[in-house]
CSV table of C-alpha atoms in Angstrom, one decimal:
chain,number,residue,atom,x,y,z
A,22,MET,CA,-37.7,-0.4,7.6
A,23,SER,CA,-34.9,-1.8,5.6
A,24,ILE,CA,-32.7,-0.5,2.7
A,25,THR,CA,-31.5,-3.3,0.7
A,26,THR,CA,-29.7,-1.3,-2.1
A,27,SER,CA,-26.2,0.0,-1.5
A,28,PRO,CA,-24.8,3.0,-3.3
A,29,PRO,CA,-22.0,2.5,-5.8
A,30,SER,CA,-18.6,2.8,-4.7
A,31,LEU,CA,-16.7,6.1,-5.2
A,32,ALA,CA,-14.5,4.7,-7.8
A,33,ALA,CA,-17.5,3.4,-9.9
A,34,HIS,CA,-19.4,6.8,-9.3
A,35,LEU,CA,-16.4,8.7,-10.7
A,36,GLY,CA,-16.1,6.5,-13.6
A,37,ALA,CA,-13.0,4.8,-12.8
A,38,ARG,CA,-11.7,2.8,-15.9
A,39,PRO,CA,-10.2,-0.5,-15.5
A,40,ALA,CA,-6.9,-1.2,-17.2
A,41,ALA,CA,-6.9,-2.9,-20.5
A,42,GLY,CA,-6.4,-6.7,-20.2
A,43,GLY,CA,-3.8,-6.8,-23.0
A,44,PHE,CA,-1.5,-4.5,-21.2
A,45,GLY,CA,-1.2,-6.5,-18.1
A,46,TRP,CA,1.9,-8.7,-19.3
A,47,GLN,CA,3.5,-5.5,-20.7
A,48,ARG,CA,3.0,-3.7,-17.4
A,49,GLY,CA,4.6,-6.6,-15.5
A,50,ALA,CA,7.5,-6.8,-18.0
A,51,LEU,CA,8.1,-3.1,-17.4
A,52,GLY,CA,8.0,-3.4,-13.7
A,53,ALA,CA,10.4,-6.2,-13.8
A,54,ALA,CA,12.7,-4.4,-16.0
A,55,GLY,CA,12.7,-1.4,-13.7
A,56,LEU,CA,13.7,-3.6,-10.7
A,57,LEU,CA,16.6,-5.2,-12.6
A,58,LEU,CA,17.8,-1.7,-13.6
A,59,LEU,CA,17.6,-0.7,-9.8
A,60,LEU,CA,19.7,-3.9,-9.0
A,61,ALA,CA,22.2,-3.0,-11.8
A,62,LEU,CA,22.6,0.4,-10.5
A,63,TRP,CA,23.2,-1.1,-7.0
A,64,TRP,CA,25.8,-3.4,-8.4
A,65,LEU,CA,27.5,-0.7,-10.3
A,66,GLY,CA,27.6,1.6,-7.3
A,67,THR,CA,29.0,-1.0,-5.0
A,68,GLY,CA,31.2,-2.8,-7.5
A,69,PRO,CA,32.9,-1.4,-10.8
A,70,LEU,CA,32.3,2.2,-9.9
A,71,ALA,CA,33.6,1.8,-6.1
A,72,GLU,CA,37.2,2.0,-5.0
A,73,PRO,CA,38.9,-1.4,-4.8
A,74,ASP,CA,39.1,-1.2,-1.1
A,75,GLY,CA,36.3,1.3,-0.7
A,76,PHE,CA,33.8,1.1,2.0
A,77,ALA,CA,30.8,0.9,-0.5
A,78,ARG,CA,31.9,-2.6,-1.5
A,79,ARG,CA,30.7,-3.9,1.8
A,80,PHE,CA,27.2,-3.2,0.7
A,81,ALA,CA,27.4,-5.2,-2.6
A,82,PRO,CA,24.2,-7.1,-3.5
A,83,GLY,CA,25.9,-10.4,-3.6
A,84,ALA,CA,27.0,-10.1,0.0
A,85,ALA,CA,23.8,-8.4,1.1
A,86,LEU,CA,21.4,-11.1,-0.5
A,87,GLY,CA,23.6,-13.9,0.8
A,88,SER,CA,23.5,-12.5,4.3
A,89,LEU,CA,19.7,-12.2,4.0
A,90,VAL,CA,19.5,-15.9,3.0
A,91,GLU,CA,21.6,-16.7,6.0
A,92,LEU,CA,19.6,-14.6,8.3
A,93,THR,CA,16.3,-16.5,7.2
A,94,ARG,CA,17.9,-19.7,8.5
A,95,HIS,CA,17.7,-18.3,12.0
A,96,GLY,CA,14.3,-18.1,13.8
A,97,ASP,CA,15.1,-14.7,15.2
A,98,LEU,CA,14.6,-12.9,11.9
A,99,PHE,CA,10.9,-14.1,11.7
A,100,LEU,CA,10.4,-13.1,15.3
A,101,HIS,CA,11.7,-9.5,14.3
A,102,VAL,CA,9.3,-9.5,11.2
A,103,TRP,CA,6.5,-10.5,13.3
A,104,LEU,CA,7.0,-7.9,15.9
A,105,SER,CA,7.2,-5.1,13.3
A,106,LEU,CA,4.1,-6.4,11.4
A,107,LYS,CA,2.2,-6.7,14.8
A,108,ARG,CA,3.2,-3.0,15.6
A,109,VAL,CA,2.0,-1.9,12.0
A,110,LEU,CA,-1.4,-3.7,12.5
A,111,VAL,CA,-2.0,-2.2,16.0
A,112,GLY,CA,-1.0,1.3,14.8
A,113,LEU,CA,-3.2,1.1,11.6
A,114,GLY,CA,-6.0,-0.4,13.7
A,115,ALA,CA,-5.9,2.6,16.1
A,116,ALA,CA,-5.7,5.0,13.0
A,117,LEU,CA,-8.9,3.5,11.7
A,118,LEU,CA,-10.7,3.6,14.9
A,119,VAL,CA,-10.0,7.3,15.4
A,120,GLY,CA,-9.7,8.4,11.7
A,121,VAL,CA,-12.9,7.0,10.2
A,122,PRO,CA,-15.3,8.4,12.9
A,123,LEU,CA,-13.6,11.7,12.8
A,124,GLY,CA,-13.7,11.7,8.9
A,125,LEU,CA,-17.4,11.1,9.1
A,126,ALA,CA,-18.0,14.0,11.3
A,127,VAL,CA,-15.6,16.4,9.4
A,128,GLY,CA,-17.1,15.4,6.0
A,129,GLY,CA,-20.7,15.4,7.2
A,130,LEU,CA,-21.1,18.4,9.4
A,131,ARG,CA,-19.8,21.8,8.3
A,132,VAL,CA,-19.6,23.0,11.9
A,133,VAL,CA,-17.1,20.2,12.9
A,134,GLU,CA,-15.1,20.8,9.7
A,135,ALA,CA,-14.8,24.6,10.4
A,136,ALA,CA,-13.8,24.0,14.2
A,137,THR,CA,-11.3,21.2,13.5
A,138,SER,CA,-9.8,21.8,10.2
A,139,PRO,CA,-7.2,24.4,11.4
A,140,ALA,CA,-6.1,22.2,14.4
A,141,PHE,CA,-5.9,19.1,12.2
A,142,GLN,CA,-3.9,20.7,9.6
A,143,PHE,CA,-1.5,22.1,12.1
A,144,LEU,CA,-1.1,18.6,13.8
A,145,ARG,CA,-0.7,16.9,10.4
A,146,MET,CA,2.2,19.0,9.4
A,147,ILE,CA,4.1,18.0,12.5
A,148,SER,CA,6.5,15.2,11.7
A,149,PRO,CA,5.5,12.0,13.7
A,150,LEU,CA,9.2,11.4,14.6
A,151,SER,CA,9.4,14.9,16.4
A,152,TRP,CA,7.1,13.4,19.0
A,153,MET,CA,9.6,10.5,19.9
A,154,PRO,CA,11.1,12.2,23.0
A,155,LEU,CA,7.6,13.1,24.3
A,156,ALA,CA,6.3,9.6,23.6
A,157,VAL,CA,9.1,8.1,25.6
A,158,MET,CA,8.4,10.6,28.5
A,159,LEU,CA,4.7,9.9,28.5
A,160,PHE,CA,4.6,6.2,27.7
A,161,GLY,CA,8.0,4.8,28.8
A,162,VAL,CA,10.2,2.6,26.8
A,163,GLY,CA,8.6,-0.3,25.1
A,164,ASP,CA,5.7,-0.8,22.6
A,165,ALA,CA,3.4,1.8,23.8
A,166,PRO,CA,5.2,4.9,22.4
A,167,ILE,CA,5.7,3.1,19.2
A,168,TYR,CA,2.0,2.5,18.9
A,169,PHE,CA,1.5,6.1,19.6
A,170,LEU,CA,3.9,7.2,16.9
A,171,LEU,CA,2.4,4.9,14.3
A,172,ALA,CA,-1.2,5.8,15.1
A,173,PHE,CA,-0.5,9.4,14.9
A,174,ALA,CA,1.2,9.0,11.6
A,175,ALA,CA,-1.4,6.9,10.0
A,176,VAL,CA,-4.6,8.8,11.3
A,177,TRP,CA,-4.3,11.8,8.9
A,178,PRO,CA,-4.6,10.0,5.4
A,179,VAL,CA,-7.5,7.9,6.8
A,180,LEU,CA,-9.3,10.9,8.3
A,181,LEU,CA,-8.9,13.1,5.1
A,182,SER,CA,-9.8,10.2,2.7
A,183,THR,CA,-12.9,9.4,4.8
A,184,ALA,CA,-14.0,13.2,5.0
A,185,GLU,CA,-13.5,13.5,1.2
A,186,GLY,CA,-15.5,10.3,0.5
A,187,VAL,CA,-18.5,11.7,2.7
A,188,ARG,CA,-18.4,14.9,0.8
A,189,ARG,CA,-18.5,13.2,-2.6
A,190,LEU,CA,-21.3,10.8,-1.7
A,191,ASP,CA,-24.3,11.0,-4.0
A,192,ARG,CA,-26.9,13.0,-2.0
A,193,ARG,CA,-29.7,11.3,-3.9
A,194,TRP,CA,-29.0,8.2,-1.9
A,195,LEU,CA,-29.4,10.2,1.3
A,196,LEU,CA,-32.6,12.0,0.2
A,197,LEU,CA,-34.0,8.4,-0.7
A,198,ALA,CA,-33.0,7.2,2.9
A,199,ARG,CA,-34.8,10.1,4.3
A,200,SER,CA,-37.9,9.6,2.2
A,201,LEU,CA,-38.1,6.0,3.2
A,202,ALA,CA,-37.8,7.1,7.0
A,203,ALA,CA,-34.6,5.3,7.5
A,204,THR,CA,-33.1,5.5,11.0
A,205,ARG,CA,-29.5,7.1,11.4
A,206,TRP,CA,-27.9,3.7,11.8
A,207,GLU,CA,-29.6,2.3,8.6
A,208,THR,CA,-28.5,5.5,6.7
A,209,LEU,CA,-24.9,5.0,8.1
A,210,SER,CA,-24.7,1.2,7.6
A,211,ARG,CA,-26.4,0.9,4.3
A,212,ILE,CA,-25.7,4.1,2.6
A,213,ILE,CA,-22.6,6.1,4.0
A,214,LEU,CA,-20.2,3.3,4.9
A,215,PRO,CA,-20.5,1.4,1.7
A,216,GLY,CA,-20.3,4.5,-0.3
A,217,ILE,CA,-17.1,5.7,1.4
A,218,LEU,CA,-15.4,2.3,1.4
A,219,ALA,CA,-13.3,3.0,-1.6
A,220,PRO,CA,-11.7,6.3,-0.3
A,221,VAL,CA,-11.3,4.7,3.1
A,222,LEU,CA,-9.2,1.9,1.2
A,223,THR,CA,-7.2,4.6,-0.5
A,224,GLY,CA,-6.4,6.3,2.8
A,225,THR,CA,-5.6,2.9,4.3
A,226,ARG,CA,-3.1,2.3,1.6
A,227,LEU,CA,-1.4,5.7,2.0
A,228,ALA,CA,-1.5,5.0,5.8
A,229,ILE,CA,0.3,1.7,5.3
A,230,GLY,CA,3.2,3.3,3.3
A,231,ILE,CA,3.7,6.1,6.1
A,232,LEU,CA,3.4,3.6,8.8
A,233,TRP,CA,6.2,1.5,7.2
A,234,ILE,CA,8.4,4.5,6.8
A,235,VAL,CA,7.9,5.7,10.5
A,236,LEU,CA,8.2,2.1,11.9
A,237,VAL,CA,12.0,1.7,11.4
A,238,PRO,CA,13.2,4.9,13.4
A,239,ALA,CA,10.2,4.3,15.9
A,240,GLU,CA,11.6,0.8,16.7
A,241,MET,CA,14.9,2.5,17.9
A,242,LEU,CA,13.3,3.6,20.9
A,243,GLY,CA,14.7,1.1,23.3
A,244,VAL,CA,12.9,-2.0,22.3
A,245,SER,CA,14.6,-5.4,21.8
A,246,GLY,CA,12.9,-6.6,18.8
A,247,GLY,CA,11.7,-5.5,15.3
A,248,LEU,CA,13.2,-4.6,12.0
A,249,GLY,CA,14.4,-1.1,13.3
A,250,TYR,CA,16.1,-2.8,16.1
A,251,LEU,CA,17.8,-5.3,13.8
A,252,VAL,CA,19.1,-2.2,11.7
A,253,LEU,CA,20.8,-1.0,14.7
A,254,ASP,CA,22.0,-4.2,15.9
A,255,THR,CA,23.8,-5.0,12.6
A,256,ARG,CA,25.2,-1.5,12.6
A,257,ASP,CA,26.6,-2.0,16.0
A,258,ARG,CA,28.2,-5.3,15.1
A,259,LEU,CA,29.7,-3.8,11.8
A,260,ALA,CA,27.8,-6.5,9.9
A,261,TYR,CA,27.4,-4.3,6.9
A,262,SER,CA,26.2,-7.0,4.6
A,263,GLU,CA,23.5,-8.2,7.1
A,264,LEU,CA,22.5,-4.4,7.5
A,265,MET,CA,22.1,-4.2,3.7
A,266,GLY,CA,20.1,-7.4,3.9
A,267,VAL,CA,17.8,-6.1,6.4
A,268,VAL,CA,17.4,-2.9,4.2
A,269,VAL,CA,16.3,-5.2,1.3
A,270,LEU,CA,13.9,-7.1,3.6
A,271,ILE,CA,12.2,-3.8,4.7
A,272,GLY,CA,11.8,-2.8,1.2
A,273,LEU,CA,10.3,-6.2,0.2
A,274,LEU,CA,7.9,-6.4,3.0
A,275,GLY,CA,6.7,-2.8,2.4
A,276,PHE,CA,6.2,-3.7,-1.3
A,277,LEU,CA,4.2,-6.7,-0.3
A,278,LEU,CA,1.9,-4.7,2.1
A,279,ASP,CA,1.2,-2.1,-0.6
A,280,ALA,CA,0.4,-4.8,-3.1
A,281,LEU,CA,-2.0,-6.3,-0.6
A,282,ALA,CA,-3.7,-3.0,-0.2
A,283,ARG,CA,-3.9,-2.5,-3.9
A,284,ALA,CA,-5.5,-5.9,-4.4
A,285,LEU,CA,-8.1,-5.2,-1.7
A,286,TYR,CA,-9.0,-1.9,-3.5
A,287,ARG,CA,-9.2,-3.6,-6.9
A,288,TRP,CA,-11.4,-6.5,-5.3
A,289,HIS,CA,-13.7,-3.9,-3.9
A,290,ALA,CA,-13.9,-1.9,-7.2
A,291,ALA,CA,-14.7,-5.2,-9.0
A,292,GLU,CA,-17.4,-6.2,-6.6
A,293,ALA,CA,-19.1,-2.8,-6.2
A,294,PRO,CA,-21.1,-2.8,-9.5
A,295,SER,CA,-22.6,-6.2,-8.6
A,296,ARG,CA,-24.0,-4.9,-5.2
């Protein structure tokens, strides 16, 4: 038997309301104004408000952005960016492979939820960075401990969002599948997974933010590449303008990753009613 109708997304089920089209340009203008204000505060703190020969002037926006432009002319910068993005993708992939199945079990089976909830809450409250010494002792120096730390940090928002999505599924769809004698695989692939895609995407967006925060200190574990390594390298060379330029680059890449996750969520929300 085959079920051809997919359930509405969680966002549609909860009555999510799209933003008014006329507010789009105003929202963009307000966002740009906020960024300009941030840049102005940076300039004030490292320029007019700083001591004439103070240390803060070494982090001025003009010097930092100039150093960032200079860094982009060297191929090594793009290699560092690629290494960091690859580690984020591997960590996120591992978190999804572990978190989604566990979330399905926790959200769908009360016995599993009761048995695992205290342990998961305990582990979730441990800072991923506190595992750094153990990760190095267990996995050695290199990418392996970084993958472990990133996956450990990202798995919790994915797991919890998936479990919550399962709990909020419209039970009428499950009853319909049962009345039509759907197999477990058909129920999972045609009912459950499409119905929880919105919360999984939300958990993925949260996981990306956490991954990007944990990535930089994790890349200080003896590796020879990545944005975290580049932060240490510029500090050790006393290249403070380059250091600030790398910090700006980290923020920019994180902003773009979050924008990509938000765009994917909006695309799913727009496509869901037509399915």
